[in-house]
Short mmCIF file of C-alpha atoms in Angstrom, two decimals:
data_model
loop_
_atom_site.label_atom_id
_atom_site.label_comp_id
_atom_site.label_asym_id
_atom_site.label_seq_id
_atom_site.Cartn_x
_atom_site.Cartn_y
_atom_site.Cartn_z
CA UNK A 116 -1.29 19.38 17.87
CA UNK A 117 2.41 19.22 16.28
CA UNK A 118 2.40 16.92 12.94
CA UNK A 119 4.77 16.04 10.70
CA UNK A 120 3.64 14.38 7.80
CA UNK A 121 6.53 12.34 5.83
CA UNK A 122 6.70 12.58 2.44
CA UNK A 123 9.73 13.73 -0.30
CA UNK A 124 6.64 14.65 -2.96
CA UNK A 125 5.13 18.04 -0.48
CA UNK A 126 2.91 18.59 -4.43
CA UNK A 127 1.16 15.37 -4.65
CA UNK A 128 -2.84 15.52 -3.98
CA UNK A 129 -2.73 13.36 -0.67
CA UNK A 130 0.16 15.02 0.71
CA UNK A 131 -1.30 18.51 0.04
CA UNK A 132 -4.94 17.46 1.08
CA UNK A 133 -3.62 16.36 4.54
CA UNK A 134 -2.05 19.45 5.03
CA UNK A 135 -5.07 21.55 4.01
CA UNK A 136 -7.11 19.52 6.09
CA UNK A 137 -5.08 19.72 9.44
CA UNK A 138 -4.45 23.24 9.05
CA UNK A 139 -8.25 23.35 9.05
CA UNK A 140 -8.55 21.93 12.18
CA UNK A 141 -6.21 24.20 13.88
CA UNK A 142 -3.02 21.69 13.59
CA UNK A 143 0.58 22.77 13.40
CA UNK A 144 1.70 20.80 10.87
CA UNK A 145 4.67 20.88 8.51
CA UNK A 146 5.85 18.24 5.68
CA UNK A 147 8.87 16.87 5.95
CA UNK A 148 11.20 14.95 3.00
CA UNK A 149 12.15 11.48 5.44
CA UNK A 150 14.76 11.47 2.21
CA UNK A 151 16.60 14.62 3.49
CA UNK A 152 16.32 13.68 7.67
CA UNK A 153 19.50 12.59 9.50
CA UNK A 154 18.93 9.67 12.28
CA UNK A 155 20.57 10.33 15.36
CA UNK A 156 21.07 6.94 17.31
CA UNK A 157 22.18 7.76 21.06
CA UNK A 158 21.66 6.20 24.81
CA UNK A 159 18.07 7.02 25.70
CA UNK A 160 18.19 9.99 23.33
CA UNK A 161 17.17 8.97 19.76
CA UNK A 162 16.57 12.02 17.76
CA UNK A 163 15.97 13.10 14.00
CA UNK A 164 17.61 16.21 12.21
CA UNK A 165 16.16 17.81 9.20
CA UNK A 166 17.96 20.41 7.65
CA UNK A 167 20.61 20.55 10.25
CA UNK A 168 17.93 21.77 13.05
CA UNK A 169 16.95 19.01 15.66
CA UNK A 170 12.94 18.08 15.41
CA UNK A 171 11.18 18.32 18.67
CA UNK A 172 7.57 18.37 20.66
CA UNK A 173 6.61 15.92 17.54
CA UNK A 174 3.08 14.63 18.47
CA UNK A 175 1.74 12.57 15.43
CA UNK A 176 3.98 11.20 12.01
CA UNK A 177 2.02 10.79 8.90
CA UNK A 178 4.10 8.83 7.17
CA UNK A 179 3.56 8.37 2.95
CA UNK A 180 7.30 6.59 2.25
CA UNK A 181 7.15 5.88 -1.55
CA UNK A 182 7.96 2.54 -2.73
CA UNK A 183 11.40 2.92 -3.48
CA UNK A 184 12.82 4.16 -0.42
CA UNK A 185 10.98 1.66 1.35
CA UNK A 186 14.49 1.12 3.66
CA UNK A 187 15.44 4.57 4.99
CA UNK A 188 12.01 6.05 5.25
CA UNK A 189 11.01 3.34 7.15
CA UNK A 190 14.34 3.88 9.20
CA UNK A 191 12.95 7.00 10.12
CA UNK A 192 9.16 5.84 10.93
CA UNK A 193 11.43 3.81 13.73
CA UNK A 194 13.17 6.67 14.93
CA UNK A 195 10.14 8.82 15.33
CA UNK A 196 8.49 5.56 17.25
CA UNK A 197 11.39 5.64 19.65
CA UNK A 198 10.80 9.43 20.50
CA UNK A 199 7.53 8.09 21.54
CA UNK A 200 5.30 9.96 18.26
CA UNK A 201 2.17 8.39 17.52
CA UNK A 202 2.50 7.02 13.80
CA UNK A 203 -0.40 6.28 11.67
CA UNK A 204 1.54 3.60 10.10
CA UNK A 205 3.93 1.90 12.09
CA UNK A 206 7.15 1.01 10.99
CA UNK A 207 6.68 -2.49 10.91
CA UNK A 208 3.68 -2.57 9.39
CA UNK A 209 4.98 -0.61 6.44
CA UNK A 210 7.78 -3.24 6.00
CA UNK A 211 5.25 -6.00 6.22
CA UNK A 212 3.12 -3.79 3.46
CA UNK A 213 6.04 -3.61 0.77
CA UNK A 214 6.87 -7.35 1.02
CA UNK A 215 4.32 -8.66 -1.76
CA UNK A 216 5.36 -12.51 -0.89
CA UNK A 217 4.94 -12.13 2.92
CA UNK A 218 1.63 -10.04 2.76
CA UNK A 219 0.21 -12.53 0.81
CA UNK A 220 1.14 -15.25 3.85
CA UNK A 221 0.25 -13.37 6.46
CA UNK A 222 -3.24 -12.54 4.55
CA UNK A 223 -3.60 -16.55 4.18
CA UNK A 224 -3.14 -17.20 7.12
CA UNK A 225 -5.58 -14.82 8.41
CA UNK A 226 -7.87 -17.26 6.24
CA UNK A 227 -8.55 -14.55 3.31
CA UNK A 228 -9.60 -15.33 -0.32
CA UNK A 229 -6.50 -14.99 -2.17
CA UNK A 230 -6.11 -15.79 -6.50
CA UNK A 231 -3.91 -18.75 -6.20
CA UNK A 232 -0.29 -17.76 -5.97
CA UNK A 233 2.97 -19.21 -6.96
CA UNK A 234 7.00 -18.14 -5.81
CA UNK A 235 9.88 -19.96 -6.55
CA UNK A 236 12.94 -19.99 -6.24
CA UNK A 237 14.11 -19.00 -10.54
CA UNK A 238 12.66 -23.44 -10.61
CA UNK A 239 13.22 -25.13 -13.82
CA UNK A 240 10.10 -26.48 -13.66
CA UNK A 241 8.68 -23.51 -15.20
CA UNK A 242 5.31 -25.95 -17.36
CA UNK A 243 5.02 -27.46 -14.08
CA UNK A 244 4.57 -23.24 -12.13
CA UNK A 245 1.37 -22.42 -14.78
CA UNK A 246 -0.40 -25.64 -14.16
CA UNK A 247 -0.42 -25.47 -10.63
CA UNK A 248 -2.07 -22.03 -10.89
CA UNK A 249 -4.82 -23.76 -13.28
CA UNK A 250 -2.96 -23.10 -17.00
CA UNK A 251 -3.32 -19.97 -19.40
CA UNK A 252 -3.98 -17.29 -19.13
CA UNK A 253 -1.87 -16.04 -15.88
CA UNK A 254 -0.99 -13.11 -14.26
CA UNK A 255 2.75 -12.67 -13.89
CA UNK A 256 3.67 -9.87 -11.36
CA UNK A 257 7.50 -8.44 -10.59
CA UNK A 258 7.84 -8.54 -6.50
CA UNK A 259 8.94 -4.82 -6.81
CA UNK A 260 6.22 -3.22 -8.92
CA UNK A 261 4.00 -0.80 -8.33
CA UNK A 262 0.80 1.14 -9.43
CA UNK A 263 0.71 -2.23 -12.46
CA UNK A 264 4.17 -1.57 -13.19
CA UNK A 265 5.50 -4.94 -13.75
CA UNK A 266 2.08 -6.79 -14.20
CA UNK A 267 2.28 -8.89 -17.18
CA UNK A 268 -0.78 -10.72 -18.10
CA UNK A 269 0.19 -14.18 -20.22
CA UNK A 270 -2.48 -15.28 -22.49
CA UNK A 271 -1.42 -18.66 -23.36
CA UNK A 272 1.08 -21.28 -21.81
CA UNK A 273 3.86 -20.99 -24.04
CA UNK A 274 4.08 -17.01 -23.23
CA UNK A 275 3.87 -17.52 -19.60
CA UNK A 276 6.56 -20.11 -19.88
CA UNK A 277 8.79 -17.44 -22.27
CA UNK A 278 7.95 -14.39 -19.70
CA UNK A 279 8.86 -16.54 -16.36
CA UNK A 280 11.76 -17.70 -17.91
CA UNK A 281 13.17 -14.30 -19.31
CA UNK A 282 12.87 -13.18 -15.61
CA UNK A 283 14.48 -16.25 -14.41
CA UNK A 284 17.39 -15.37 -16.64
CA UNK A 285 17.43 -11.78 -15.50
CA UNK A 286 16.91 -13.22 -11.68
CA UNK A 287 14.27 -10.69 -10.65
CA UNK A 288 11.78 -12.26 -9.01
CA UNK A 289 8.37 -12.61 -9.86
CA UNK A 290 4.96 -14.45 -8.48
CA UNK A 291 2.73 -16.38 -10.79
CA UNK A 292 -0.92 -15.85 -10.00
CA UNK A 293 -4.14 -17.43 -11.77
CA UNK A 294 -6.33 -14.78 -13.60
CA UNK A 295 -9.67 -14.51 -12.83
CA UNK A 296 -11.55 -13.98 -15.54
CA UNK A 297 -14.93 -13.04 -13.94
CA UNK A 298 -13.48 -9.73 -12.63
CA UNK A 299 -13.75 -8.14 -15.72
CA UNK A 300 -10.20 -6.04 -16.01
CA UNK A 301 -11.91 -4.47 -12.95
CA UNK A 302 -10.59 -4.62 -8.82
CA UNK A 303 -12.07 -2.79 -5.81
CA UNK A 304 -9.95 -0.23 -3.51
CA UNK A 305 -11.10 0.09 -0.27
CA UNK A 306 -10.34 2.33 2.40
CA UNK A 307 -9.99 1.19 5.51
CA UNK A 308 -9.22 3.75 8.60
CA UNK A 309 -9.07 2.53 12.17
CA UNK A 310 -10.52 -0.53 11.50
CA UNK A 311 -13.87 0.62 9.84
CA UNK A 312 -14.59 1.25 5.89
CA UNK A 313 -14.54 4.88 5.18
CA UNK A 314 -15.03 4.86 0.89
CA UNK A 315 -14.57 1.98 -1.57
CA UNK A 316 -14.58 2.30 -5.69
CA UNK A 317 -14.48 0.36 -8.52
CA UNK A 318 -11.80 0.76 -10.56
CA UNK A 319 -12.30 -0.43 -13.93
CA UNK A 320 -9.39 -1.25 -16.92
CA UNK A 321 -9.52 0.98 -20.20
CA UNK A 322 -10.13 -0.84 -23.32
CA UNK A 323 -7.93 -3.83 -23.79
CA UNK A 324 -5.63 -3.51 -20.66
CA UNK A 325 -6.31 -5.95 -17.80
CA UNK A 326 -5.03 -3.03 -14.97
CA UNK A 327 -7.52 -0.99 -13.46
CA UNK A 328 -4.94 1.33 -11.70
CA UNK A 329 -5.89 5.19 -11.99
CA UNK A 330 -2.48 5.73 -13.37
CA UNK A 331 -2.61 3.64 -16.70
CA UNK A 332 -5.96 5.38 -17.80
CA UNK A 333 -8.55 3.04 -15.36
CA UNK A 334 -11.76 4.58 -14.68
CA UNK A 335 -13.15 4.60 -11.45
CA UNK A 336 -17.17 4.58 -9.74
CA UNK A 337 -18.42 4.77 -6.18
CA UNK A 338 -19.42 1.10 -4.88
CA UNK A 339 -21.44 -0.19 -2.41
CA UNK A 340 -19.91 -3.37 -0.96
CA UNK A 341 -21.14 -6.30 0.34
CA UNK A 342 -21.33 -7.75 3.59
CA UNK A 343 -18.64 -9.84 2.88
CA UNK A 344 -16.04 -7.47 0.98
CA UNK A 345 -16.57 -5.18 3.98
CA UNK A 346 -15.11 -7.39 5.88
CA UNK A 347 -12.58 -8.93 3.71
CA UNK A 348 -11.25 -5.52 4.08
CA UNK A 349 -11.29 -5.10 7.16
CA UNK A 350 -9.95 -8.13 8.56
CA UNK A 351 -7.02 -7.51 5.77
CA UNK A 352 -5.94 -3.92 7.18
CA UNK A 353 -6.10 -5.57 10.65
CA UNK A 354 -3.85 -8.89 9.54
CA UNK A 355 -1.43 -6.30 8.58
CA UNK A 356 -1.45 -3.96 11.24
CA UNK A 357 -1.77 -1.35 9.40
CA UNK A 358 -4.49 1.39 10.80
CA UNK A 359 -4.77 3.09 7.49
CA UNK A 360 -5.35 1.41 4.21
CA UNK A 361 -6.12 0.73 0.56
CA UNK A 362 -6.89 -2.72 0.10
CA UNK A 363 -7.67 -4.23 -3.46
CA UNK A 364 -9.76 -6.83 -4.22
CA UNK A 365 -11.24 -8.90 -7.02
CA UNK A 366 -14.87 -9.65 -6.95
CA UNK A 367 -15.21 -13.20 -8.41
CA UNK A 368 -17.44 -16.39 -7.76
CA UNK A 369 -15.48 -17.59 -4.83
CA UNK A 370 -15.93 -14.50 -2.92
CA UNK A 371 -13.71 -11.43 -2.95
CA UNK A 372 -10.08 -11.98 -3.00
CA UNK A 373 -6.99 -9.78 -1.66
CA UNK A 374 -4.71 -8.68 -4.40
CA UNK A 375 -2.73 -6.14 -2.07
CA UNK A 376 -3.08 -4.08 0.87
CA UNK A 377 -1.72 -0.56 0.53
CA UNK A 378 0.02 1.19 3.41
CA UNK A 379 0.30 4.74 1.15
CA UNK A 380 -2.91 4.40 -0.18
CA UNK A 381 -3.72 7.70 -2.56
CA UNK A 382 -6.28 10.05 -2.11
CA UNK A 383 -7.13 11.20 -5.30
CA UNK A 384 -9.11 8.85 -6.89
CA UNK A 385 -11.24 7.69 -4.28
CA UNK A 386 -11.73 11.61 -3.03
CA UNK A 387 -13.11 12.46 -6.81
CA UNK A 388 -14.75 8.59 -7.05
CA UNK A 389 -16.94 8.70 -3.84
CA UNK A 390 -16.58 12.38 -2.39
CA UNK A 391 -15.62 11.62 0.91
CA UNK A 392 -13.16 13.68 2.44
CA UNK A 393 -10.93 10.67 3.46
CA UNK A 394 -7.74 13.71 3.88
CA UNK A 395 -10.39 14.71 6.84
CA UNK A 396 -10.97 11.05 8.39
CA UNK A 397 -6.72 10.77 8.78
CA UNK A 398 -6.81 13.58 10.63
CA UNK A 399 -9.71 12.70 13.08
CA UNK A 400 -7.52 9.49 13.45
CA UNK A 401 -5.01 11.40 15.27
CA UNK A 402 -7.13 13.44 17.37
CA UNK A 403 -8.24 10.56 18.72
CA UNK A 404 -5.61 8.24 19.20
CA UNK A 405 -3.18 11.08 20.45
#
């Protein structure tokens, strides 16, 4: 089979695992940077350049479009979809992924335990926003971050009220959500491929930081879920339409609740958490769906 897996980072772990896998499995595959591609747009011939030579006979995309090129690498997700190439993650689906607002609608109305959100529109009423999420302390996230970039946790009232306004002033956009406390400084990734649970971890803050991400020093331990988280999870992946991915949860006494679902999800940690070969379950994805 002819893959091309999308991605302008070719030394990252997934992006390398994937490859190493495929070629495995007797695959032609190649990475390509979506960064560098040229989009052809033409009457019943859409076609994609890279490096000045036309791609052809493309069977599968994997696409892994880092956050901040969001718009042109899904641009070329599209294009691919028009040559008729099976995506893992289609192109609308990773749009839907990126939007933190609109994920968080589409996962409520899929009737999914969310922390109680707020979005305005840079209100005044700024007392009035951390009440309504049940007072101090409150999470305070950036609608652009990623891996906890841009997470600001707000221990009392009067510095939520200084944070949301500073960001007000600055007009970036933020939501306000209610911390739960029960969680620990702990969350729950889950991987979800073709709508069944392949590996989940716990992921847990280091000392004194409320994150749990990998990448600010979390730790992270193989989980057995419940009944119920499994599927949370997997109804999540399916409200979003995505076929592959992370979703991150919060255990608390309500049930688990959606803080994101992940439409790059990395392999790294849950590969060295769990030990399952997750690289190896992408890849039997697209034998089967191709």
């Amino acid at each position: 089979m002819n893959i091309k897996i999308l991605s302008a980072a070719p030394n990252l772990y997934s992006t390398k695992r994937i490859l190493e896998v495929a070629k495995k499995r007797k695959h032609n595959i190649e990475i390509i940077n979506h960064t560098k591609c040229d989009i052809v747009i033409e009457k019943k011939n859409p076609c994609v350049y890279y490096k000045g030579k036309k791609i052809e006979n493309v069977d599968a995309v994997i696409p892994r479009i880092g956050a901040s090129v969001t718009f042109y690498g899904t641009a070329v997700v599209r294009q691919f979809e028009m040559m008729r190439c099976f995506t893992t993650t289609e192109s609308m689906a990773l749009v839907r992924s990126r939007d933190k607002l609109r994920s968080l609608q589409i996962l409520s109305r899929a009737g999914l335990g969310l922390p109680k959100t707020i979005f305005t529109n840079y209100s005044k009423n700024v007392e009035g926003i951390v009440d309504q999420v049940g007072g101090a302390p409150v999470i305070i996230k950036l609608l652009e971050g990623t891996q906890g970039i841009g997470v600001i946790l707000a221990e009392t009232k009067k510095a939520a009220e200084s944070v949301i306004e500073a960001f007000n002033n600055l007009q970036a956009r933020v939501i306000v959500q209610e911390f739960i406390k029960e969680a620990g400084g702990a969350d729950i990734r889950v991987i979800v491929i073709d709508g069944r649970v392949i590996g989940a971890m716990k992921r847990q803050g280091k000392e004194g930081e409320f994150r749990s991400n990998l990448h600010r020093g979390g730790t992270a331990e193989v989980i057995q879920l419940t009944d119920e988280e499994e599927t949370a999870a997997i109804k999540a992946a399916k409200a979003m339409g995505l076929d592959i991915a992370g979703v991150d949860m919060l255990q608390s006494s309500r049930g688990p609740l959606i803080l994101e679902v992940n439409s790059s999800p990395g392999l790294e940690g849950i590969e060295t958490a769990t030990g399952i070969d997750v690289a190896r379950e992408i890849i039997k994805f697209i034998e089967r769906s191709v």
